[in-house]
XYZ file of C-alpha atoms in Angstrom:
571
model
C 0.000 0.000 0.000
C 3.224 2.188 0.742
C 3.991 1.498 -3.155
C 1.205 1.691 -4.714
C -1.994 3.408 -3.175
C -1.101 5.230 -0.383
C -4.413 6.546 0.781
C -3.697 9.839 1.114
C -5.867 11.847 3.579
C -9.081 13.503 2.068
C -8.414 17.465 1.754
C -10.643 19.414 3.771
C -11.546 16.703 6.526
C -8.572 16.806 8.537
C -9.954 19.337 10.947
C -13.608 17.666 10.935
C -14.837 16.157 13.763
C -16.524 12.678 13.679
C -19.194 12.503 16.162
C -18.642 9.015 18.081
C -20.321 7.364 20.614
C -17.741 6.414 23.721
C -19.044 3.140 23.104
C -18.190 1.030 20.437
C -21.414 -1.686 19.055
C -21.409 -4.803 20.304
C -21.387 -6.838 16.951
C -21.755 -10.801 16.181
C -20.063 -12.754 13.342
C -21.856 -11.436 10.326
C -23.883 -8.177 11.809
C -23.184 -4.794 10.177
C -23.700 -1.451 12.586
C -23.137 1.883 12.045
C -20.235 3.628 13.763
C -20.785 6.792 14.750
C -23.151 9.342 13.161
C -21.512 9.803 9.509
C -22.322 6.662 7.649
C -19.622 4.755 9.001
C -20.673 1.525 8.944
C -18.890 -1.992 9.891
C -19.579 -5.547 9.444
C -17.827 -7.922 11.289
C -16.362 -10.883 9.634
C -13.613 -12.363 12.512
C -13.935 -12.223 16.070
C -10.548 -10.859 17.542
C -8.996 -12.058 20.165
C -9.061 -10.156 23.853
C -10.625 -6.724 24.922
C -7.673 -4.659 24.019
C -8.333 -2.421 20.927
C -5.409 0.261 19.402
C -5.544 3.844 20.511
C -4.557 7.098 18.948
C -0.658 7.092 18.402
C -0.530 3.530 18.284
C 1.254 2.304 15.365
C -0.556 -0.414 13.474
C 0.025 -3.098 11.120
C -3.127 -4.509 8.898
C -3.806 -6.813 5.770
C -6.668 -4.973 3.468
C -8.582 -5.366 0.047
C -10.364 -2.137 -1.211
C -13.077 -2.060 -3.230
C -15.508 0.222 -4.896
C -19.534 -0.504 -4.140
C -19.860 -2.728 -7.282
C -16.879 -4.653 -6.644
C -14.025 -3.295 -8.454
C -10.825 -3.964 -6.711
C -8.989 -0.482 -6.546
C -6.098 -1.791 -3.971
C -4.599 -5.242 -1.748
C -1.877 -5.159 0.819
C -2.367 -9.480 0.537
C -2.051 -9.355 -3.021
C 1.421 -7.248 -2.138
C 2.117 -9.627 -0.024
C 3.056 -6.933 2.668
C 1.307 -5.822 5.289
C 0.298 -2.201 5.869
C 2.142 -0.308 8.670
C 0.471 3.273 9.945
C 0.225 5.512 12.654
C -3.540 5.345 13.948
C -5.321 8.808 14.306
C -2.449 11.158 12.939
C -4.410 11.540 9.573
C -1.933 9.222 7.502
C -4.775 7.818 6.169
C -8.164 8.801 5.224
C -10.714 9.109 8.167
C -12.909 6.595 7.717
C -9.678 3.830 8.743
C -8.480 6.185 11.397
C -12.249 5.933 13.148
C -12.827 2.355 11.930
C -9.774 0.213 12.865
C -9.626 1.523 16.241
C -12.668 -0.376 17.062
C -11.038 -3.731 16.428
C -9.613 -5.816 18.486
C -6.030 -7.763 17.590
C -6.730 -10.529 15.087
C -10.088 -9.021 13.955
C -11.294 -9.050 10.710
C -14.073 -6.783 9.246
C -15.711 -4.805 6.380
C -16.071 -0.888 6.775
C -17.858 0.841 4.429
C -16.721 4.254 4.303
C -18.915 7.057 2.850
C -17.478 9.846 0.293
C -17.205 12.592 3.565
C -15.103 9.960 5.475
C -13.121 8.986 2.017
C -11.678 10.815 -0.602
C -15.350 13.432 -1.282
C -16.418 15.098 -4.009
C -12.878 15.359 -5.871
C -12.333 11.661 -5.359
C -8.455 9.994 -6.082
C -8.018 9.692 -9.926
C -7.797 7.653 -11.948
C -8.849 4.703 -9.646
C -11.444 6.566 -7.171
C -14.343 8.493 -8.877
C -15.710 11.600 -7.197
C -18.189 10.788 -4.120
C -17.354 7.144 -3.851
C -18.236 5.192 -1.173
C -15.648 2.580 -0.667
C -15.479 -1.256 1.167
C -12.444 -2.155 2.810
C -11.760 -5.601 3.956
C -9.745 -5.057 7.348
C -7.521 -7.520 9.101
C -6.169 -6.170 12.643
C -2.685 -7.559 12.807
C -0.997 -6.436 15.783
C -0.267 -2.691 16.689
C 2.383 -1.256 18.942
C 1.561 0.759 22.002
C 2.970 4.331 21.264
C 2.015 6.756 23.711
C 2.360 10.371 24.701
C 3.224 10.287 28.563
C 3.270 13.872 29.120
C 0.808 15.020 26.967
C 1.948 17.690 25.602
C 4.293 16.098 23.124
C 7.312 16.150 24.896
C 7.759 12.227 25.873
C 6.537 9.584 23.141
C 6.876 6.129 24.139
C 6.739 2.852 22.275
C 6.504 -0.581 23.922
C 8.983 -2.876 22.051
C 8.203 -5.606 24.705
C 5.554 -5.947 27.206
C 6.271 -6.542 31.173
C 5.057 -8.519 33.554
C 2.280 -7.531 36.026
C 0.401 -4.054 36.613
C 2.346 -2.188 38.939
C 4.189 0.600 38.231
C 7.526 2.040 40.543
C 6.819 5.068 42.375
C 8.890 8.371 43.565
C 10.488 6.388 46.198
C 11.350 3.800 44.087
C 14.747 2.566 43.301
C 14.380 0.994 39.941
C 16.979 -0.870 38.126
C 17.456 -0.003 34.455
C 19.456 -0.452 31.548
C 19.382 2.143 28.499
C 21.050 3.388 25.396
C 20.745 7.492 24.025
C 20.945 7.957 20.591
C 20.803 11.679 18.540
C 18.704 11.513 15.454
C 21.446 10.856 13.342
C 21.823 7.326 15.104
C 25.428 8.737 17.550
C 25.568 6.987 20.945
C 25.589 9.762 23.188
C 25.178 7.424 26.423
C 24.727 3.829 27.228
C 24.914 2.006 30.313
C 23.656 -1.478 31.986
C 22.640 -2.071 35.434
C 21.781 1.992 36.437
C 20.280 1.919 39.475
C 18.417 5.235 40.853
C 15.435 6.815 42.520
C 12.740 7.406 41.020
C 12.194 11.242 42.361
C 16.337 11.791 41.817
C 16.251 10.890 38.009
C 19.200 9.957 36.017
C 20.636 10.834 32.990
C 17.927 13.630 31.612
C 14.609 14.103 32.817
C 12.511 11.639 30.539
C 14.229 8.397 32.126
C 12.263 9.246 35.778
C 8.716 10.105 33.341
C 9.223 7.426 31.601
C 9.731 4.708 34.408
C 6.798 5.308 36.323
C 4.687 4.256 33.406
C 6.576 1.192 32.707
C 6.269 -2.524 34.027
C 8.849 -4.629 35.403
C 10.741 -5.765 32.519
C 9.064 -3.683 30.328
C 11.322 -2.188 27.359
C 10.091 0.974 25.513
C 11.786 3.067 22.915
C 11.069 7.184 23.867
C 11.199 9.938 21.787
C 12.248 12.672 23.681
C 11.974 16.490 22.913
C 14.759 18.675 24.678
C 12.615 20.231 27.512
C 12.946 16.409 28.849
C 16.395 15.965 27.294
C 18.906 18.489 27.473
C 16.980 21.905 26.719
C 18.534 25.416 24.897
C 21.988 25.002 26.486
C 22.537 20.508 25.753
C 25.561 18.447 27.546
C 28.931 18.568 26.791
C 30.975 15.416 26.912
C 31.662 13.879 30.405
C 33.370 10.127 30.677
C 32.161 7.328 28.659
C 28.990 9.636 27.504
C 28.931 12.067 24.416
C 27.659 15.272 23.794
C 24.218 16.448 23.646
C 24.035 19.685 20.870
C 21.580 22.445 21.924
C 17.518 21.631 21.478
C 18.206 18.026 20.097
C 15.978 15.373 20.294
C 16.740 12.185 21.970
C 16.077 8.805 20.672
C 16.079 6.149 24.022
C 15.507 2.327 24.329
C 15.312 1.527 28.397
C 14.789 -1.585 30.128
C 12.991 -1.326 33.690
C 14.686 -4.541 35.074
C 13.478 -4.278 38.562
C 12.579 -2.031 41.110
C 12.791 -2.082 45.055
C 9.613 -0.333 46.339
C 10.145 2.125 49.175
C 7.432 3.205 51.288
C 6.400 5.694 54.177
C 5.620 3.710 56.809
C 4.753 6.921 58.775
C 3.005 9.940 57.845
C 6.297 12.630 59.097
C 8.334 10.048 56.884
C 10.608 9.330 59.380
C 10.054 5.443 59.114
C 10.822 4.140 55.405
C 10.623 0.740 54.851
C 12.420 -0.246 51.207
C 11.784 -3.920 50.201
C 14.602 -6.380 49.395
C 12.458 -9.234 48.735
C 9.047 -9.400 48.333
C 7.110 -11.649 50.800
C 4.594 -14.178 49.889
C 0.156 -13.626 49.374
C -1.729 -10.614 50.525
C -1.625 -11.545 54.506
C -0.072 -8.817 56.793
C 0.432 -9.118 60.636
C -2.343 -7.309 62.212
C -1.913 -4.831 65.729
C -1.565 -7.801 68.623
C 0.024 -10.416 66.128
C 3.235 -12.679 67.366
C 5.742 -12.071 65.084
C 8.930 -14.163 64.264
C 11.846 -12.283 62.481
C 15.321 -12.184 61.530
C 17.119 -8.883 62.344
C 19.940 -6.729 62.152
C 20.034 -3.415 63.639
C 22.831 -0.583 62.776
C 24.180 2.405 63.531
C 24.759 4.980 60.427
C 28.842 4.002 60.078
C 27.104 0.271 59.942
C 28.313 -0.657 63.179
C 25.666 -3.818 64.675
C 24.223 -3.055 67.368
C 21.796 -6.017 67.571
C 21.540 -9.263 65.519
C 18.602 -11.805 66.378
C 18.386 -14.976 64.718
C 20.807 -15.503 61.762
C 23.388 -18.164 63.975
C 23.310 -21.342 63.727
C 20.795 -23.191 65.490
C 19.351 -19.929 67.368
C 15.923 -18.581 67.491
C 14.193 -16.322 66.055
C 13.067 -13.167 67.168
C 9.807 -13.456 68.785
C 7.618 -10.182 69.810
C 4.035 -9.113 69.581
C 3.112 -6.501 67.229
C 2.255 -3.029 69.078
C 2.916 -4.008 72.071
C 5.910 -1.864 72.871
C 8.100 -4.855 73.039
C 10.811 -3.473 70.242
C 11.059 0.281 69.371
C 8.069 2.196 67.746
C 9.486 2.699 64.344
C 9.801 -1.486 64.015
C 6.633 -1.947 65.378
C 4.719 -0.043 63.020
C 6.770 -1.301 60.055
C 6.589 -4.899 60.654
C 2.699 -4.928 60.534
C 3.282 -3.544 56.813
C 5.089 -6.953 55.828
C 4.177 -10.140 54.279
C 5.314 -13.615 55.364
C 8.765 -13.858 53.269
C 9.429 -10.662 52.922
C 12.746 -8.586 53.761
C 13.038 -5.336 54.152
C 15.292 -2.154 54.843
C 13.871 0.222 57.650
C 15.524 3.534 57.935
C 13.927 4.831 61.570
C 14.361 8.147 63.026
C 15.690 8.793 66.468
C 11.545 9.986 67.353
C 10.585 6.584 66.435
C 13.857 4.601 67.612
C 15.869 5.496 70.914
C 15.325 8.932 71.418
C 17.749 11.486 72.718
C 19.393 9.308 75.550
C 21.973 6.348 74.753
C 20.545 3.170 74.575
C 22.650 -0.306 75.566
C 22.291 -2.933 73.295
C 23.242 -6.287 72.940
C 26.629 -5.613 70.780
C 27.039 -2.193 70.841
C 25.475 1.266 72.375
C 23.158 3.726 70.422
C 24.161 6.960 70.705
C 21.585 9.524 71.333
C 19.711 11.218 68.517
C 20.713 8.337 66.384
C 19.011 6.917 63.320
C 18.946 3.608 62.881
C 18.980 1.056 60.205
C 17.305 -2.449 60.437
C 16.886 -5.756 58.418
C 13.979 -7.559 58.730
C 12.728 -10.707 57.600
C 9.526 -11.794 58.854
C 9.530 -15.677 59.175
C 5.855 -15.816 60.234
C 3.269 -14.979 62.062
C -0.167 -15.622 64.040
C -2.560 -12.610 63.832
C -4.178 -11.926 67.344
C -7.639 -13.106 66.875
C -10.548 -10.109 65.216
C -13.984 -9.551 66.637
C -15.690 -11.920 64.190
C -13.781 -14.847 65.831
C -14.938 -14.781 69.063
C -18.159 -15.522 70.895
C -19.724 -12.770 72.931
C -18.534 -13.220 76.222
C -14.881 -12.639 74.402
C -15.473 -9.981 72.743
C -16.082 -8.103 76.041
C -13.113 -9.592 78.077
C -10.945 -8.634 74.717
C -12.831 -4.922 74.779
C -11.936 -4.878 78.725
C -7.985 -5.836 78.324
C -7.544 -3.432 75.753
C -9.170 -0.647 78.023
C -6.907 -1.653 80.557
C -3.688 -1.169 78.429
C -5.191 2.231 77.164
C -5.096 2.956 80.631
C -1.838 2.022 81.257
C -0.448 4.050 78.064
C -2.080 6.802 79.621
C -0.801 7.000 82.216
C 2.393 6.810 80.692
C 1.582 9.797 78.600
C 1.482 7.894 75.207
C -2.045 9.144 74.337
C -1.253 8.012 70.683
C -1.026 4.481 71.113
C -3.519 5.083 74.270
C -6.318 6.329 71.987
C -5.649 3.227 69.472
C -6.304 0.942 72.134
C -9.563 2.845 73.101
C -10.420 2.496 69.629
C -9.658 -1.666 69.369
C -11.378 -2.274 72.272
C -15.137 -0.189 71.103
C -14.693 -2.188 68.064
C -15.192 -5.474 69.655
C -18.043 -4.775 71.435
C -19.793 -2.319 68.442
C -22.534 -4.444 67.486
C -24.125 -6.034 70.345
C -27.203 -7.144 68.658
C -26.139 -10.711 69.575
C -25.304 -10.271 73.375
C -27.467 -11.123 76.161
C -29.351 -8.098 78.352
C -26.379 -8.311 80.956
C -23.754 -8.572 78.280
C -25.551 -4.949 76.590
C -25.102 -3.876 79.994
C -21.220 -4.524 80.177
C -20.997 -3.701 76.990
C -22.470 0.030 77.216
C -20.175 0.598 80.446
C -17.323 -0.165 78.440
C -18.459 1.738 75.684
C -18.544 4.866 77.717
C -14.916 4.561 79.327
C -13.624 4.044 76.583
C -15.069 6.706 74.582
C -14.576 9.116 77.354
C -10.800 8.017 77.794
C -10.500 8.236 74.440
C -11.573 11.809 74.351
C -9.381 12.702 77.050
C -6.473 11.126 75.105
C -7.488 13.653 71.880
C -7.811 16.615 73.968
C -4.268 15.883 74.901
C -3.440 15.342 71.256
C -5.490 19.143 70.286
C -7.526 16.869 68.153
C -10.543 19.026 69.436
C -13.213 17.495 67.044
C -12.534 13.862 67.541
C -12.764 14.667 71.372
C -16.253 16.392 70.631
C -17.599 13.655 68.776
C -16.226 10.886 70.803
C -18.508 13.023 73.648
C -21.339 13.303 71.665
C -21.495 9.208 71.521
C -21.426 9.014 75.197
C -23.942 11.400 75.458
C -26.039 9.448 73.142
C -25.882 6.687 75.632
C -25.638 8.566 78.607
C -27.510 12.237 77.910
C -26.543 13.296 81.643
C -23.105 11.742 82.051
C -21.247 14.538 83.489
C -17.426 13.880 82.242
C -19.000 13.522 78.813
C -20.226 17.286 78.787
C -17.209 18.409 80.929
C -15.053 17.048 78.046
C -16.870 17.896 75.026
C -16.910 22.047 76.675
C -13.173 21.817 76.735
C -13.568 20.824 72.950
C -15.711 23.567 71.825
C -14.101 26.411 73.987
C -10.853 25.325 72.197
C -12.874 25.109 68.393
C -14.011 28.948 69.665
C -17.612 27.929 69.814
C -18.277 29.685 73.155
C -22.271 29.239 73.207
C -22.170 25.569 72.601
C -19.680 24.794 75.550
C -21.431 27.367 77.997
C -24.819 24.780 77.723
C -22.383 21.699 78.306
C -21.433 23.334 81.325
C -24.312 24.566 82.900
C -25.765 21.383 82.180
C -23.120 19.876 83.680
C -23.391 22.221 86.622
C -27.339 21.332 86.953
C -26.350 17.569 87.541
C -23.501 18.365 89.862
C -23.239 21.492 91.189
C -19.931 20.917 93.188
C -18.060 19.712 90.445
C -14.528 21.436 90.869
C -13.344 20.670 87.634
C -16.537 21.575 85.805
C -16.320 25.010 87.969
C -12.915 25.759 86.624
C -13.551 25.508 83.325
C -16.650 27.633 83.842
C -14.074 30.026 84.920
C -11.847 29.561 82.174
C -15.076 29.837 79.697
C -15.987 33.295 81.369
C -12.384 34.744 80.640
C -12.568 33.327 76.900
C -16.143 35.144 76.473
C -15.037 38.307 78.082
C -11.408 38.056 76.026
C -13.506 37.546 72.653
C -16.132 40.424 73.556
C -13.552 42.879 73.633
C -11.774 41.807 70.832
C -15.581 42.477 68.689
C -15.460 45.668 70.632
C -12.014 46.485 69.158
C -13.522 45.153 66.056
C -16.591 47.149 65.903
C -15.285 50.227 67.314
C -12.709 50.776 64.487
C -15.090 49.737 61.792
C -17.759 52.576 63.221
C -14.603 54.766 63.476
C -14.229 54.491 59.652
C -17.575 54.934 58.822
C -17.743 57.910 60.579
C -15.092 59.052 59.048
C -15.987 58.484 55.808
C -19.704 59.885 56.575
C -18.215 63.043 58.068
C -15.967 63.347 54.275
C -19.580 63.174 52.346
C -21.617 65.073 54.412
C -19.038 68.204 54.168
C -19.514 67.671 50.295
C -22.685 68.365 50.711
C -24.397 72.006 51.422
C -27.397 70.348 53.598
C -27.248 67.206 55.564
C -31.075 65.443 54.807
C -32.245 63.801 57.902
C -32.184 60.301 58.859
C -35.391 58.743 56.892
C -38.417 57.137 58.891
C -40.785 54.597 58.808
C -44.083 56.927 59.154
C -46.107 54.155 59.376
C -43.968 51.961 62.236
């Protein structure tokens, strides 16, 4: 078709529209639908194979047979012998293909018949297409090749020259492993190297390699066109090493490899626990909070001195602790429940979440203070502590009561964080109680309470004013009169400025128990807050009125007669 009938795009249709439905008809061996709203229509011979179908960019390779409407054969790609090879909806060929064959599927086969607007119109294609012909084309879907415009704006094209495996995709925190070759447009090696290793957010090379990666599958290799604002812009690259030198505005031609990557996560939300994964563990299954754990582990200082090793000799144990417990430092404790059986991983933990300012003796060396610390873990196994839906009634309220008990302990301790989680664990238990006898309601409704009014205390602590308000607000809907509810949920509004709502929570709270101290203090503390914001509207007020009288006093010496204030006569 390259040779001999190169279906030139129709003049004049280039900038037309075609109005198509998102939705491609559903067709059956032998059906014929029209496509669109232009006379498009297609009959479909073949059933291809999958759900995949080629997109705009996408550079496609068909057998065809043309024909005019009473069967005269104007053009055959299988007579040829060659296939046809095209960039799909770049107007290489006339519209009715670019709108038709993207509705196939690979290994399709189907008859479009294309009318004059969608063809060649009124002027036709002499000698071999008369003027407003509509034409039949006999379409075989070959395979295409993935060609896509990751920035879009033009700047990164990329073409799949062999699939990868899976779905996933590396991330900014990535390290990815890569191999890739840099060519100018005149074919000169500017750069080639196997085996790169980098973060994704750090780059390498030029700017297109981090784009590019984070679109690509592992194993995935891609050949990008790359424009110079994500190659080497105005100024280029002179010659450094083993790697030539980029002229000014040139356009880079790149084949790259994602071999692997090593995914790298924020274990918490400061980032000051990173986990990056050496090995990836084995299902979906993760330890939950309460879990016995069984690991492997290396712990070092920053110069990679050890400071602990657990369970790589000989014949010894391994490392056995329960998951939020406060058995091993924070920063392990919350990445561990992040891991699959199998897996081994890099932690990077901050002093906040490690040992903390003071030095810290450990079994073959000491942490100094303010140190961040480096582990190894491999999580053998584990046994997840038993959920809710596991457990009879009578369990679910001795598990709700233990964990209440530790939140008290935490506390105390003045770890309201982990405090307020166990609050949370042990409500959860004991949440639906449609099951549970009238005595177990009972037990479960005082628990319910504490732990809802502990758990307030622990957010006020925290300043997480609304959670304490609407952890209140529960109590109260189980206990309208419970005084430490409305005591709590005052210090909540006073501190979210809403100054009427926590004056009723504490004269209620005054009506039920008048000799309250604590609920008297913070009456006192309320009184101050009103009297601190009424003066601050009286400041407010008084300069606003202050420069409205100003600016009356400017219009009304403009004027040779002030008029008097107007009335309501009839008032």
């Amino acid at each position: 078709m390259d040779e001999d009938f190169d279906i030139p795009t129709a003049e004049g249709m280039m900038n037309d529209d075609m109005d198509l439905p998102d939705d491609t008809p559903i067709l059956k061996v032998g059906e014929e639908k029209e496509i669109g709203k232009q006379g498009l229509k297609k009959k479909l011979v073949k059933e291809g194979e999958g759900w995949d179908k080629p997109e705009s960019g996408d550079e496609v390779e068909v057998h065809y047979t043309g024909t005019l409407l009473d069967g005269t054969k104007f053009d055959s790609s299988r007579d040829r012998g060659t296939p046809f090879k095209f960039t799909l909806g770049q107007g290489k060929v006339i519209k009715g293909w670019d709108e038709g064959i993207k509705t196939m599927k690979k290994g399709e086969n189907a008859i479009f018949t294309i009318p004059p607007e969608l063809a060649y119109g009124a002027s036709g294609s002499p000698p071999t297409i008369p003027p407003n012909a509509t034409l039949q084309f006999d379409v075989e879907l070959l395979s295409w090749t993935s060609v896509k415009d990751i920035c879009r704006d033009g700047g990164i094209f990329k073409k799949i020259l062999s699939e990868g495996e899976k779905w996933e995709n590396p991330k900014d925190l990535d390290e990815v492993l890569v191999n890739y070759e840099a060519k100018l447009e005149d074919g000169t090696v500017v750069a080639k190297a196997d085996g790169v290793e980098f973060t994704v957010k750090d780059g390498h090379f030029c700017p297109a390699l981090a784009k590019a990666v984070k679109t690509m599958k592992k194993e995935e290799r891609v050949l990008l066109t790359v424009k110079p604002q994500y190659g080497f812009g105005e100024k280029g690259k002179p010659a450094s090493g083993a790697e030539g030198s980029v002229p000014p505005n040139a356009t880079l031609h790149i084949t790259l490899e994602l071999v692997s990557w090593k995914t790298v996560t924020e274990v918490t939300d400061d980032k000051k626990v990173i986990k990056k994964i050496l090995k990836e563990g084995e299902g979906y299954e993760r330890p939950n909070e309460g879990a016995l754990v069984k690991v492997k582990l290396v712990g070092k200082l920053q110069d990679g001195t050890v400071f602990l090793k657990k369970g790589h000799n000989e014949g010894e144990e391994l490392f056995e602790f329960k998951a939020d417990d406060e058995q091993v430092i924070e920063g392990l404790d919350r990445a561990v429940i992040t891991m699959k059986k199998g897996e081994v991983a890099l932690l990077t933990i901050s002093p906040e979440y490690a040992f903390g300012s003071s030095e810290s003796p450990q079994e073959l060396a000491v942490v100094p203070p303010n140190s961040t610390v480096y582990y190894e873990v491999e999580l053998e196994s584990f046994v997840k502590e038993r959920e809710s839906w596991d457990m009879n009634t009578q369990e679910k309220i001795e598990a709700a009561g233990k964990r209440k008990e530790e939140g008290n302990v935490l506390f105390k301790a003045g770890k309201y964080v982990r405090a307020s989680k166990r609050y949370e664990k042990a409500v959860k238990y004991i949440e639906y109680d449609s099951s549970f006898s009238e005595d177990e309601k009972k037990q479960a409704k005082a628990l319910k309470v504490a732990c809802n009014l502990n758990n307030a205390a622990c957010k006020l602590k925290l300043k997480d004013y609304k959670q304490a308000e609407k952890l209140c607000t529960k109590v109260l809907e189980l206990e309208s009169s419970n005084v430490k509810a409305l005591y709590r949920r005052a210090q909540a509004f006073i501190n979210l400025a809403d100054l009427v709502l926590a004056e009723l929570d504490i004269k209620k709270a005054l009506e039920l128990d008048p000799d309250n101290r604590d609920v008297k203090l913070e009456y006192k503390v309320l009184k101050e807050k009103i009297k601190e914001y009424n003066k601050k509207d009286a400041k407010f007020y008084g300069k606003m009125f202050a420069r409205m009288n100003k600016a009356g006093s400017a219009d009304s010496s403009k004027s040779k007669e002030p008029e008097p204030m107007s009335i309501d006569s009839k008032a």
